[in-house]
Structures are given as C-alpha cells and as structure tokens.
mmCIF file of C-alpha atoms and ligand atoms in Angstrom:
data_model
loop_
_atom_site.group_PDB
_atom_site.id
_atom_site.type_symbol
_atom_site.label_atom_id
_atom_site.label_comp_id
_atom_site.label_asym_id
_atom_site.label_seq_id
_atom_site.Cartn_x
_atom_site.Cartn_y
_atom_site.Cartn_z
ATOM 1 C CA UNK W 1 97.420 -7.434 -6.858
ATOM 2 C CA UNK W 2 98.873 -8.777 -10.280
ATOM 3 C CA UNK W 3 102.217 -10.261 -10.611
ATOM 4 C CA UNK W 4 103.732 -10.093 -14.124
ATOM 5 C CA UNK W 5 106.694 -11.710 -15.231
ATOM 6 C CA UNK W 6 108.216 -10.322 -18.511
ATOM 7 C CA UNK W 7 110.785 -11.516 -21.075
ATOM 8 C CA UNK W 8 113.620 -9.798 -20.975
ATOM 9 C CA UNK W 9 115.934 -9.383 -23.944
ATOM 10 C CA UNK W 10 117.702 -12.491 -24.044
ATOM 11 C CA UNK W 11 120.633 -13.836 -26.560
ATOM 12 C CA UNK W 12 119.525 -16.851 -28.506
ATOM 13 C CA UNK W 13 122.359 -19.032 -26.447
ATOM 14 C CA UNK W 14 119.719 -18.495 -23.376
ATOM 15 C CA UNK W 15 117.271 -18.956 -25.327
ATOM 16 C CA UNK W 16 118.146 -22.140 -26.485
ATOM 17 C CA UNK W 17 119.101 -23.034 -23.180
ATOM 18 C CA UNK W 18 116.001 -21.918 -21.082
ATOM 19 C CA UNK W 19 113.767 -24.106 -23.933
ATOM 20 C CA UNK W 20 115.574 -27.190 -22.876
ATOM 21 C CA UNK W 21 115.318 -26.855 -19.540
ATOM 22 C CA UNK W 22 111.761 -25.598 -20.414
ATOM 23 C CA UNK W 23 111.076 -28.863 -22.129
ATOM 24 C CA UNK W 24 112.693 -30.932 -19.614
ATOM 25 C CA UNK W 25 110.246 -28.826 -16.884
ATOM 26 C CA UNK W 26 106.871 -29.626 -19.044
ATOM 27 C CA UNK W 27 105.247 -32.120 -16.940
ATOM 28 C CA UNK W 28 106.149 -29.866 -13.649
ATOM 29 C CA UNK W 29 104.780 -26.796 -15.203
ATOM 30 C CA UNK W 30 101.545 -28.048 -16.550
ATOM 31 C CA UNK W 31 100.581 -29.699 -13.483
ATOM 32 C CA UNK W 32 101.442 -26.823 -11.555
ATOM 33 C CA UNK W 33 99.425 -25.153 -14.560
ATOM 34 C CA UNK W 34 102.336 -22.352 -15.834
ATOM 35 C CA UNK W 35 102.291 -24.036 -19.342
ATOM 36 C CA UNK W 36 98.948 -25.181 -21.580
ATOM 37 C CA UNK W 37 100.091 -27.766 -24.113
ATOM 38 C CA UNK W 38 100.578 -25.595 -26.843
ATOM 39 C CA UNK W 39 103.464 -23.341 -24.822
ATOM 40 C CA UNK W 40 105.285 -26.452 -24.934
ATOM 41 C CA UNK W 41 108.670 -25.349 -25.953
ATOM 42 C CA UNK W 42 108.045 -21.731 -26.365
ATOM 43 C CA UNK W 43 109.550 -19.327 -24.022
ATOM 44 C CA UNK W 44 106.485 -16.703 -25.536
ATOM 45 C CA UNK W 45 103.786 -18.293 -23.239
ATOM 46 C CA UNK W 46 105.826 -18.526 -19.882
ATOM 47 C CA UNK W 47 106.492 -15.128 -19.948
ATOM 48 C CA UNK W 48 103.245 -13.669 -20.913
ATOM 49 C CA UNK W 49 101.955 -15.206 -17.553
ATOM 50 C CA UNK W 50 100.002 -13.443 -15.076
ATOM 51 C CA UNK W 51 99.243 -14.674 -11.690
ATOM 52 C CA UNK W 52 96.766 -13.529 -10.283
ATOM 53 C CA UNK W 53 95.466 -15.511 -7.228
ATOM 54 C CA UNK W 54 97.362 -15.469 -3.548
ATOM 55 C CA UNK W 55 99.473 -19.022 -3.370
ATOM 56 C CA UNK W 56 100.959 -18.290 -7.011
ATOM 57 C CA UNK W 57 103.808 -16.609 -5.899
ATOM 58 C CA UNK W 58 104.281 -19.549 -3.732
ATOM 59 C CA UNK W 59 104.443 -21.819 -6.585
ATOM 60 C CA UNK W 60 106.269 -19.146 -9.388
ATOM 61 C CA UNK W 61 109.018 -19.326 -6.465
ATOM 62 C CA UNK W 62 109.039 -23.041 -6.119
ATOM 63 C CA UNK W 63 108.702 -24.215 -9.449
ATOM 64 C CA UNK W 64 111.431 -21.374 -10.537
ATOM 65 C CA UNK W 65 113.893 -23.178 -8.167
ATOM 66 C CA UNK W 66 113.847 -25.847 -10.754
ATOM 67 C CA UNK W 67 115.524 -23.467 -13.424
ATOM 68 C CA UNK W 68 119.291 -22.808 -13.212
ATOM 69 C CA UNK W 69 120.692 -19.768 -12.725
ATOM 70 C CA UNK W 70 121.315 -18.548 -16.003
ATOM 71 C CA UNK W 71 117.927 -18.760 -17.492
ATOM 72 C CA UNK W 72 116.460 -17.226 -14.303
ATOM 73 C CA UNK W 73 118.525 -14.459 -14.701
ATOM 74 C CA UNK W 74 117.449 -13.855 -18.216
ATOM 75 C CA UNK W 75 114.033 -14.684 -18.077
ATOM 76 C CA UNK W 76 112.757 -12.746 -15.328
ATOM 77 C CA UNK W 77 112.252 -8.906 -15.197
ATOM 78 C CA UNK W 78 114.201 -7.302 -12.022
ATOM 79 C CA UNK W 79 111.669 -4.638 -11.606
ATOM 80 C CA UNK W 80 108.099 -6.361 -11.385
ATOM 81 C CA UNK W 81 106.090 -6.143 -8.268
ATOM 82 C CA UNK W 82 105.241 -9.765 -5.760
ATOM 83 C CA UNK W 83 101.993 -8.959 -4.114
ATOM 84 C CA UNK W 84 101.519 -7.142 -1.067
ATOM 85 C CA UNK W 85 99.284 -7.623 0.897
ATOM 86 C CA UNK W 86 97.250 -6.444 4.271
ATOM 87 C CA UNK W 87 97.610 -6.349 7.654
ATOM 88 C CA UNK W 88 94.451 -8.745 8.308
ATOM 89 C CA UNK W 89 96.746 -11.070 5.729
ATOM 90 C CA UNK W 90 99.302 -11.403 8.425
ATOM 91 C CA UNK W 91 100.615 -15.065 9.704
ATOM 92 C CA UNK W 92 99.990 -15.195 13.205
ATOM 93 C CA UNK W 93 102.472 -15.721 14.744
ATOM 94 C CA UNK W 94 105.274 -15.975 11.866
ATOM 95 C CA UNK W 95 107.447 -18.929 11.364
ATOM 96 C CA UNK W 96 111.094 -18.980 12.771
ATOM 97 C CA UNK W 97 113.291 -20.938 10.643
ATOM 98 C CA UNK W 98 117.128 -21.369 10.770
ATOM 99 C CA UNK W 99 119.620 -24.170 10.366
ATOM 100 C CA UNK W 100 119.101 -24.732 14.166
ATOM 101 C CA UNK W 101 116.375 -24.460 16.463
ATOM 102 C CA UNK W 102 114.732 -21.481 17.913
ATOM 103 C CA UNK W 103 116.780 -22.043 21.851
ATOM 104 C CA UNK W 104 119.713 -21.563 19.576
ATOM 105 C CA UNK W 105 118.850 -18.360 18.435
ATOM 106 C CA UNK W 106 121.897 -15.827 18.455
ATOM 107 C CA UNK W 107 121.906 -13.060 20.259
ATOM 108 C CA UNK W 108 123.520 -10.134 18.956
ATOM 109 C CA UNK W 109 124.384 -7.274 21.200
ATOM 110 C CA UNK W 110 122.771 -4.116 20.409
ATOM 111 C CA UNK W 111 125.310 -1.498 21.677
ATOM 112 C CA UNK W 112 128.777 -2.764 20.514
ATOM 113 C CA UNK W 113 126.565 -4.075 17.066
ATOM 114 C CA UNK W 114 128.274 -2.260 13.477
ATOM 115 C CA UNK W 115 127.042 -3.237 9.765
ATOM 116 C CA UNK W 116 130.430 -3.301 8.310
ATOM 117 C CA UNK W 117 130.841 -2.988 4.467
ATOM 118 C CA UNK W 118 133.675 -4.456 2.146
ATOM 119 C CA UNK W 119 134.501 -4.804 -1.365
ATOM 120 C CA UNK W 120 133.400 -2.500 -4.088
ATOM 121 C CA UNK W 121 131.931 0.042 -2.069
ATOM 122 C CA UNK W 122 132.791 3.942 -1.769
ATOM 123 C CA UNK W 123 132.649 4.530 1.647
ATOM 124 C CA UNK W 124 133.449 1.371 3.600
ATOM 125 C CA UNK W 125 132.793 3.369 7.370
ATOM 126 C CA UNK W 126 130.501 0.580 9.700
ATOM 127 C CA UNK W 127 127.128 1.888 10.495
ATOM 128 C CA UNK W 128 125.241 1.361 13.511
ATOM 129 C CA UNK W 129 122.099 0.682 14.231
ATOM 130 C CA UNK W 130 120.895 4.315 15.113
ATOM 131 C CA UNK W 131 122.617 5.583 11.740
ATOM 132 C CA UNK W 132 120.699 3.074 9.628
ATOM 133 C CA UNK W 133 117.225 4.077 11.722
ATOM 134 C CA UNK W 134 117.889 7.815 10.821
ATOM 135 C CA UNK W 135 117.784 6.752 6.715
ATOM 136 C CA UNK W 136 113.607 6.573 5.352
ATOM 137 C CA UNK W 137 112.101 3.553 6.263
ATOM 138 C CA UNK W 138 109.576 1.931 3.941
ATOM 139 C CA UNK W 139 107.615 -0.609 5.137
ATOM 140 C CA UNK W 140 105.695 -4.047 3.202
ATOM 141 C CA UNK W 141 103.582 -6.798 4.088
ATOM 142 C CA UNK W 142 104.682 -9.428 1.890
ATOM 143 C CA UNK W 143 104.526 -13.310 1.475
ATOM 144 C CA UNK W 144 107.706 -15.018 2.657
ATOM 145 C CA UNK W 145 108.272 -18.667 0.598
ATOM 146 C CA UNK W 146 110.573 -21.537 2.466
ATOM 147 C CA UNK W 147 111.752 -24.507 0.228
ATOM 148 C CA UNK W 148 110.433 -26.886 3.169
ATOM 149 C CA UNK W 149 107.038 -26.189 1.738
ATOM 150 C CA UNK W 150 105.371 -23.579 4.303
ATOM 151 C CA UNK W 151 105.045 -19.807 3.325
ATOM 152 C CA UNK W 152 103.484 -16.891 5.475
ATOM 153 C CA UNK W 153 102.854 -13.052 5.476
ATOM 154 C CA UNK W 154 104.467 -10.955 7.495
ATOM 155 C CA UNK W 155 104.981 -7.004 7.916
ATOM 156 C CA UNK W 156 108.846 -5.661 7.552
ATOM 157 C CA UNK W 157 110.042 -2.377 7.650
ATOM 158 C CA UNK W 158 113.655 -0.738 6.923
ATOM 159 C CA UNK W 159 115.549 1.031 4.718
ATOM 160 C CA UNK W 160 115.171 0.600 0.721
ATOM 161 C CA UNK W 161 118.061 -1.295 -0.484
ATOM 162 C CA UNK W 162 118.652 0.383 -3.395
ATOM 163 C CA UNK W 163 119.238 3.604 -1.417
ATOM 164 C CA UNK W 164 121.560 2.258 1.055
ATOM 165 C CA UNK W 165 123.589 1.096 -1.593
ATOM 166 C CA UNK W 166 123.725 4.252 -3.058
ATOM 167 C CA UNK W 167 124.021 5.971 0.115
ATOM 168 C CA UNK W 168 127.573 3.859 0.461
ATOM 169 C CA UNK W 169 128.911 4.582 -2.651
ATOM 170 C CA UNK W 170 128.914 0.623 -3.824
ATOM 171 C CA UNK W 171 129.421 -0.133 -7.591
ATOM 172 C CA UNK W 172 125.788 -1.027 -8.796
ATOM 173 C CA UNK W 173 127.686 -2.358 -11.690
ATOM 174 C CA UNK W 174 128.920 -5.158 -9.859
ATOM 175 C CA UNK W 175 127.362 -8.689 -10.151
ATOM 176 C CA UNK W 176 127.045 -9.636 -6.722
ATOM 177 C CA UNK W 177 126.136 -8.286 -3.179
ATOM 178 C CA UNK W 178 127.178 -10.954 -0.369
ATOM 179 C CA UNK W 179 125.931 -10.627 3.300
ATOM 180 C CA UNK W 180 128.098 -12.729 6.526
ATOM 181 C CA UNK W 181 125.926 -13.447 9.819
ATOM 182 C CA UNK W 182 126.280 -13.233 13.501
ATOM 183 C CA UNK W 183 125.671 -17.225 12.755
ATOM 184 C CA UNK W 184 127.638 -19.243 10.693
ATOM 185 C CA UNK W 185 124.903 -18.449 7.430
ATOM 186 C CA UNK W 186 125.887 -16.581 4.410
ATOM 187 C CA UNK W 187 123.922 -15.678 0.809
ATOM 188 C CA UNK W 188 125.033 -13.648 -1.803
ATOM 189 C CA UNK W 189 122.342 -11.994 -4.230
ATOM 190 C CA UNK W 190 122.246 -10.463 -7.722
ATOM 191 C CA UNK W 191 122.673 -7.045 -8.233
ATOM 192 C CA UNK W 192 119.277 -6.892 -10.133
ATOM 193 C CA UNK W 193 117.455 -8.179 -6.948
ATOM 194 C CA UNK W 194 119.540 -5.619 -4.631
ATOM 195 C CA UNK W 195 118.267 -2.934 -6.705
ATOM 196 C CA UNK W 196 114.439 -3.867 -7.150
ATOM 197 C CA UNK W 197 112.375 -1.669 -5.272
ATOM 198 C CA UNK W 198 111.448 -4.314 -2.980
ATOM 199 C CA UNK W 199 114.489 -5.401 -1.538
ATOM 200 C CA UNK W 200 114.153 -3.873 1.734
ATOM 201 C CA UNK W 201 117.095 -4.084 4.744
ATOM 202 C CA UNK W 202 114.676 -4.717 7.308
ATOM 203 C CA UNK W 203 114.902 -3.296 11.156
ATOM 204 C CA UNK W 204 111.320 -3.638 12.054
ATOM 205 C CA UNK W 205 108.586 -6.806 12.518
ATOM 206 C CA UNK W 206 105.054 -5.515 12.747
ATOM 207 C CA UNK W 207 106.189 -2.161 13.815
ATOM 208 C CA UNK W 208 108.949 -3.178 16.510
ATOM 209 C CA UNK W 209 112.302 -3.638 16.566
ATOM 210 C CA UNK W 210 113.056 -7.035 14.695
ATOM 211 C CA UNK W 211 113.256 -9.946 17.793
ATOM 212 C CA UNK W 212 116.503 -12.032 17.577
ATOM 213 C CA UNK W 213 114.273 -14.820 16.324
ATOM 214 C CA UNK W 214 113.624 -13.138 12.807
ATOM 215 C CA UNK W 215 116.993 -11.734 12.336
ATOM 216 C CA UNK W 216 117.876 -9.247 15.074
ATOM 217 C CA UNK W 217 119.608 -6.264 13.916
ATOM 218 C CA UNK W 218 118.582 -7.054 10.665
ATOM 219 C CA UNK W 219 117.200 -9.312 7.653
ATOM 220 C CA UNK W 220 117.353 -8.688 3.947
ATOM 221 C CA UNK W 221 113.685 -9.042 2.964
ATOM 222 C CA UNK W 222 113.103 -9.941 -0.387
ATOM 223 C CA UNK W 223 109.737 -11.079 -1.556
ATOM 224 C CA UNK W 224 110.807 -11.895 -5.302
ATOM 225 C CA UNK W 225 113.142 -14.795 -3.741
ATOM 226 C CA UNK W 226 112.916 -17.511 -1.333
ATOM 227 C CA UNK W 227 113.581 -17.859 2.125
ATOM 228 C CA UNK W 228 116.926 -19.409 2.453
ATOM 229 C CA UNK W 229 118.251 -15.610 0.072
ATOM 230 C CA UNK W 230 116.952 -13.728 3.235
ATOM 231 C CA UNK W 231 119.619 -13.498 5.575
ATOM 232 C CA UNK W 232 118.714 -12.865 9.086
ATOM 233 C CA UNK W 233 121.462 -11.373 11.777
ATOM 234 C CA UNK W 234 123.735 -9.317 9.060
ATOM 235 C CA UNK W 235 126.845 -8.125 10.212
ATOM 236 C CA UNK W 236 128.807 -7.554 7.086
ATOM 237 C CA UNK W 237 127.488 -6.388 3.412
ATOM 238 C CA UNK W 238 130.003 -6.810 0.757
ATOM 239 C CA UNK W 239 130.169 -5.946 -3.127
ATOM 240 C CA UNK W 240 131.997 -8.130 -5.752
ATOM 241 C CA UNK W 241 132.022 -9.399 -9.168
ATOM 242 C CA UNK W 242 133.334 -12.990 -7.950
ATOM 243 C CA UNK W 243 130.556 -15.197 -7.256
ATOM 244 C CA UNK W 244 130.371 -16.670 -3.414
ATOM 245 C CA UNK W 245 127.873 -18.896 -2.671
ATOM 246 C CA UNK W 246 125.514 -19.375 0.667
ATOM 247 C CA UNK W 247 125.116 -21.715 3.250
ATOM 248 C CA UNK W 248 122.385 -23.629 1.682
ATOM 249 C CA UNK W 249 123.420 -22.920 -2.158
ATOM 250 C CA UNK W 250 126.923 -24.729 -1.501
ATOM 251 C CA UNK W 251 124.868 -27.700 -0.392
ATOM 252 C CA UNK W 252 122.918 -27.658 -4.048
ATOM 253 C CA UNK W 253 119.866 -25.350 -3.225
ATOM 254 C CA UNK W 254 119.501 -23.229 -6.484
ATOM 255 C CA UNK W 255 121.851 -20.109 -6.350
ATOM 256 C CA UNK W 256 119.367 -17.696 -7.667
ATOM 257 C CA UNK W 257 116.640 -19.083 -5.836
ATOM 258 C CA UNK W 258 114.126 -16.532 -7.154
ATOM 259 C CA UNK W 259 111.721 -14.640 -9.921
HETATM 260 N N1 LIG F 301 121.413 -15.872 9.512
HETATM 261 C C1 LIG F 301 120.496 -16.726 9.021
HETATM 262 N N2 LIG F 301 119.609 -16.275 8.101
HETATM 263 C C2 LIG F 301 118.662 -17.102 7.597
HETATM 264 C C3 LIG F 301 118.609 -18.475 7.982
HETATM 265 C C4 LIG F 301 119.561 -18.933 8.952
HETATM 266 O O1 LIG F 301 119.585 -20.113 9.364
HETATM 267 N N3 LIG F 301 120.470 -18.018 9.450
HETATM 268 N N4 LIG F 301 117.639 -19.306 7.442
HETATM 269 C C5 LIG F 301 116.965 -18.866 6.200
HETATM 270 C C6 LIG F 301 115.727 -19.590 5.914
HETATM 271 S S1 LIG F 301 115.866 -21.123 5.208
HETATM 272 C C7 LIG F 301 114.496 -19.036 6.115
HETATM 273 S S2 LIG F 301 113.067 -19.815 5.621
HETATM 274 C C8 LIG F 301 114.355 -17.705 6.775
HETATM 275 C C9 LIG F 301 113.451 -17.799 8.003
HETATM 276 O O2 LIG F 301 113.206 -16.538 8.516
HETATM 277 P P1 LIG F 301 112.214 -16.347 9.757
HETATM 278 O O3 LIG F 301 112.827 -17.052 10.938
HETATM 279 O O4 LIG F 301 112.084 -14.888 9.950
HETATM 280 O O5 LIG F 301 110.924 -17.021 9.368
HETATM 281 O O6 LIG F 301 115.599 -17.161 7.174
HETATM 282 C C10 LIG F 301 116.643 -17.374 6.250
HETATM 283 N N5 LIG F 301 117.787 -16.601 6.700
HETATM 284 MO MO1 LIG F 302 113.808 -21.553 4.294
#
C-alpha cells in the first residue's frame, strides 16, 4: 500500500512560512531521509514523496509533529489513504495508553450511556449506543502512532465519520469538531480530518464490542493522526469555528498532530 502526500494549493504567505520551518527541519528530515540535499528549501520535493515501506507512516507522523499547525494544514492533502493493513499484521495484544494507568480505566455504563451533540449541528437529539450500531459500519486495520515512540496495528470498526456528521445535520463548513470524555481528556480535530474517509467513530476491536481499556463506547480512530487526536470514552461531539484545544495540546503537544 502507497501513501502519497500531495501539495495542496497554498498562498505564498504559507509558502514562505512552511520553507522556513522547512529549512529549520533539514537536518531532521534528511536523517529521517524525507529530504535529499537538493530539496533543501523547496516545498516541490516534500510533497512529491511517496512512502512506501511499513514504519513510514510512523515517521511521516512523527517528524510532521515538528511542523506547526498552519503549514500542516496547507501542506497535506485531506483525502490520501495511510496504509491498511492485514489481519496477520495485527499487534498482539494492543497497547493501552491513557494519562493514567490501565486499574484506572473508566468505566462507562452501557445502559444509561448517550453521545450527546452541541454546537453547529442540525439535529442536536443524543444517540445511544444501539442507534449508532444500526448506521453501516466499516471496518480498518490500521497502524496507530503514540508520541512516546511505540506504534501498533490494530482492527476498528464503526460508523464512517463523515456520514454521521451528515447524518446530524452539523455544518461541514465549520473549522473544528471537538469531542469531551467520560475522563477528564478532550481533542478537537479539523474538519478536513473529520471528513476523510478514514476517520472512523469506532464501536468495535477485532470484531467485539470496544473493552473499556481502548475507549469503551467509543474512540475516534484516525490513522492520518497520532494517538493523543484519538479520543477514547466520547460522550459529547461538538461543532465550532472557535478553536479549543486538548488535554495534551494545551500542554504544547502539536495541535494538528497529523498528515
Ligand atoms: N479519553 C482518552 N482518550 C485518549 C487518551 C486518554 O488518556 N483518554 N490517550 C490518548 C493517547 S496518548 C493514546 S496513544 C491513545 C491510546 O489508545 P489505546 O489505549 O487504545 O492504545 O488514546 C488516546 N485517547
Ligand atoms: Mo499517545
């Protein structure tokens, strides 16, 4: 499976902007081997990349946390594809990670549990579980990337992200979608990331329901960002153009924290 990143159309302020931080990112990039000596500088070569082999989207995800958020956003094409991979891929058994430790794990309760909705959104009615499990599920087996350096493969299923958020009415317009958790975590995402086609709201791990530890009722599982934009345990989905953080972006982790 390839993984292309494309240059979008970007205004020469960007431009300007992502070359400096380009230049400033040299060294990093050409030892991680994203940039050949002659691509010094131009924003051309980075984006005519191609990856190729199975730990690049590890490192396209961590060396992109170096970027800011603006030239992320311009320089990276919402729609293509991270790998996917097979079921004999799969990390056995998957990683739990959280800002506490697994015995801390919270427990939401499955009967009195509703996804409630706010902001810019149509129809703000709460859905439970059995209403979201009654919307086409999609599954992927897909690479998931922590800053702390591990990554592994696991197998999600859900409902297509894009769809719910049609489903609800919310203003696709809008620059952000945030998500609050039965914990104390929040994230907020792009829109162009809550519309790629592989931004999944996940209800499933390896075919069962999803276990408290990975995010029981639900997780947002996106492979084109890194762990910390997943958010496990989602009880409210919101829509808004003001821009609010996460749990780990408000303590300096990259906000876009993606390709
Ligand atoms: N609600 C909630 N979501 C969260 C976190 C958390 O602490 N709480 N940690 C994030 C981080 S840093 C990672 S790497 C992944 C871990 O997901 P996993 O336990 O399924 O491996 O969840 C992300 N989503
Ligand atoms: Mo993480």
């Amino acid at each position: 499976m390839v993984y292309k990143k494309r240059l979008l159309q970007i205004d020469s302020d960007v431009q300007q902007e992502a070359n400096r931080e380009l230049v400033k990112l040299a060294p990093n990039l050409q030892r991680r081997g994203f940039l050949t000596a002659s691509g010094l500088g131009t924003l051309g070569l980075l984006s005519g990349c191609t990856i190729s082999d199975e730990p690049s989207i590890e490192k396209a995800l961590m060396t992109i946390s170096r970027f800011n958020d603006k030239v992320q956003a311009a320089l990276f094409s919402p729609t293509a594809l991270a790998p996917t991979y097979t079921p004999a891929d799969m990390t056995r058994p998957f990683p739990f990670n959280a800002y506490y430790d697994e015995d801390e794990v919270v427990e939401v309760d499955e009967s009195s549990y509703k996804l409630e909705l706010a902001g810019l959104i149509g129809n703000k009615s709460a859905w439970t579980l059995d209403s979201l499990r009654a919307l086409p599920q999609e599954e992927q087996i897909t690479r998931h990337v922590c800053v702390e350096g591990w990554s592994a493969i696991g197998r999600w299923g859900g409902v297509r992200f894009s769809t719910f958020l049609k489903t609800i009415g919310a203003d696709t317009t809008a620059k952000y979608v945030g998500f609050k958790c039965a914990d104390d975590y929040y994230t907020s995402i792009d829109m162009p990331t809550a519309l790629h086609p592989q931004t999944l709201l996940t209800l499933t791990y390896d075919g069962e329901v999803l276990p408290p530890k990975y995010g029981f009722p639900m997780k947002l599982r996106m492979p084109t960002k890194l762990g910390y934009k997943n958010p496990k345990h989602i009880t409210t989905i919101f829509v808004a153009n003001a821009y609010t953080g996460g749990y780990w972006e408000d303590q300096g982790y990259n906000w876009f924290g993606g390709i």
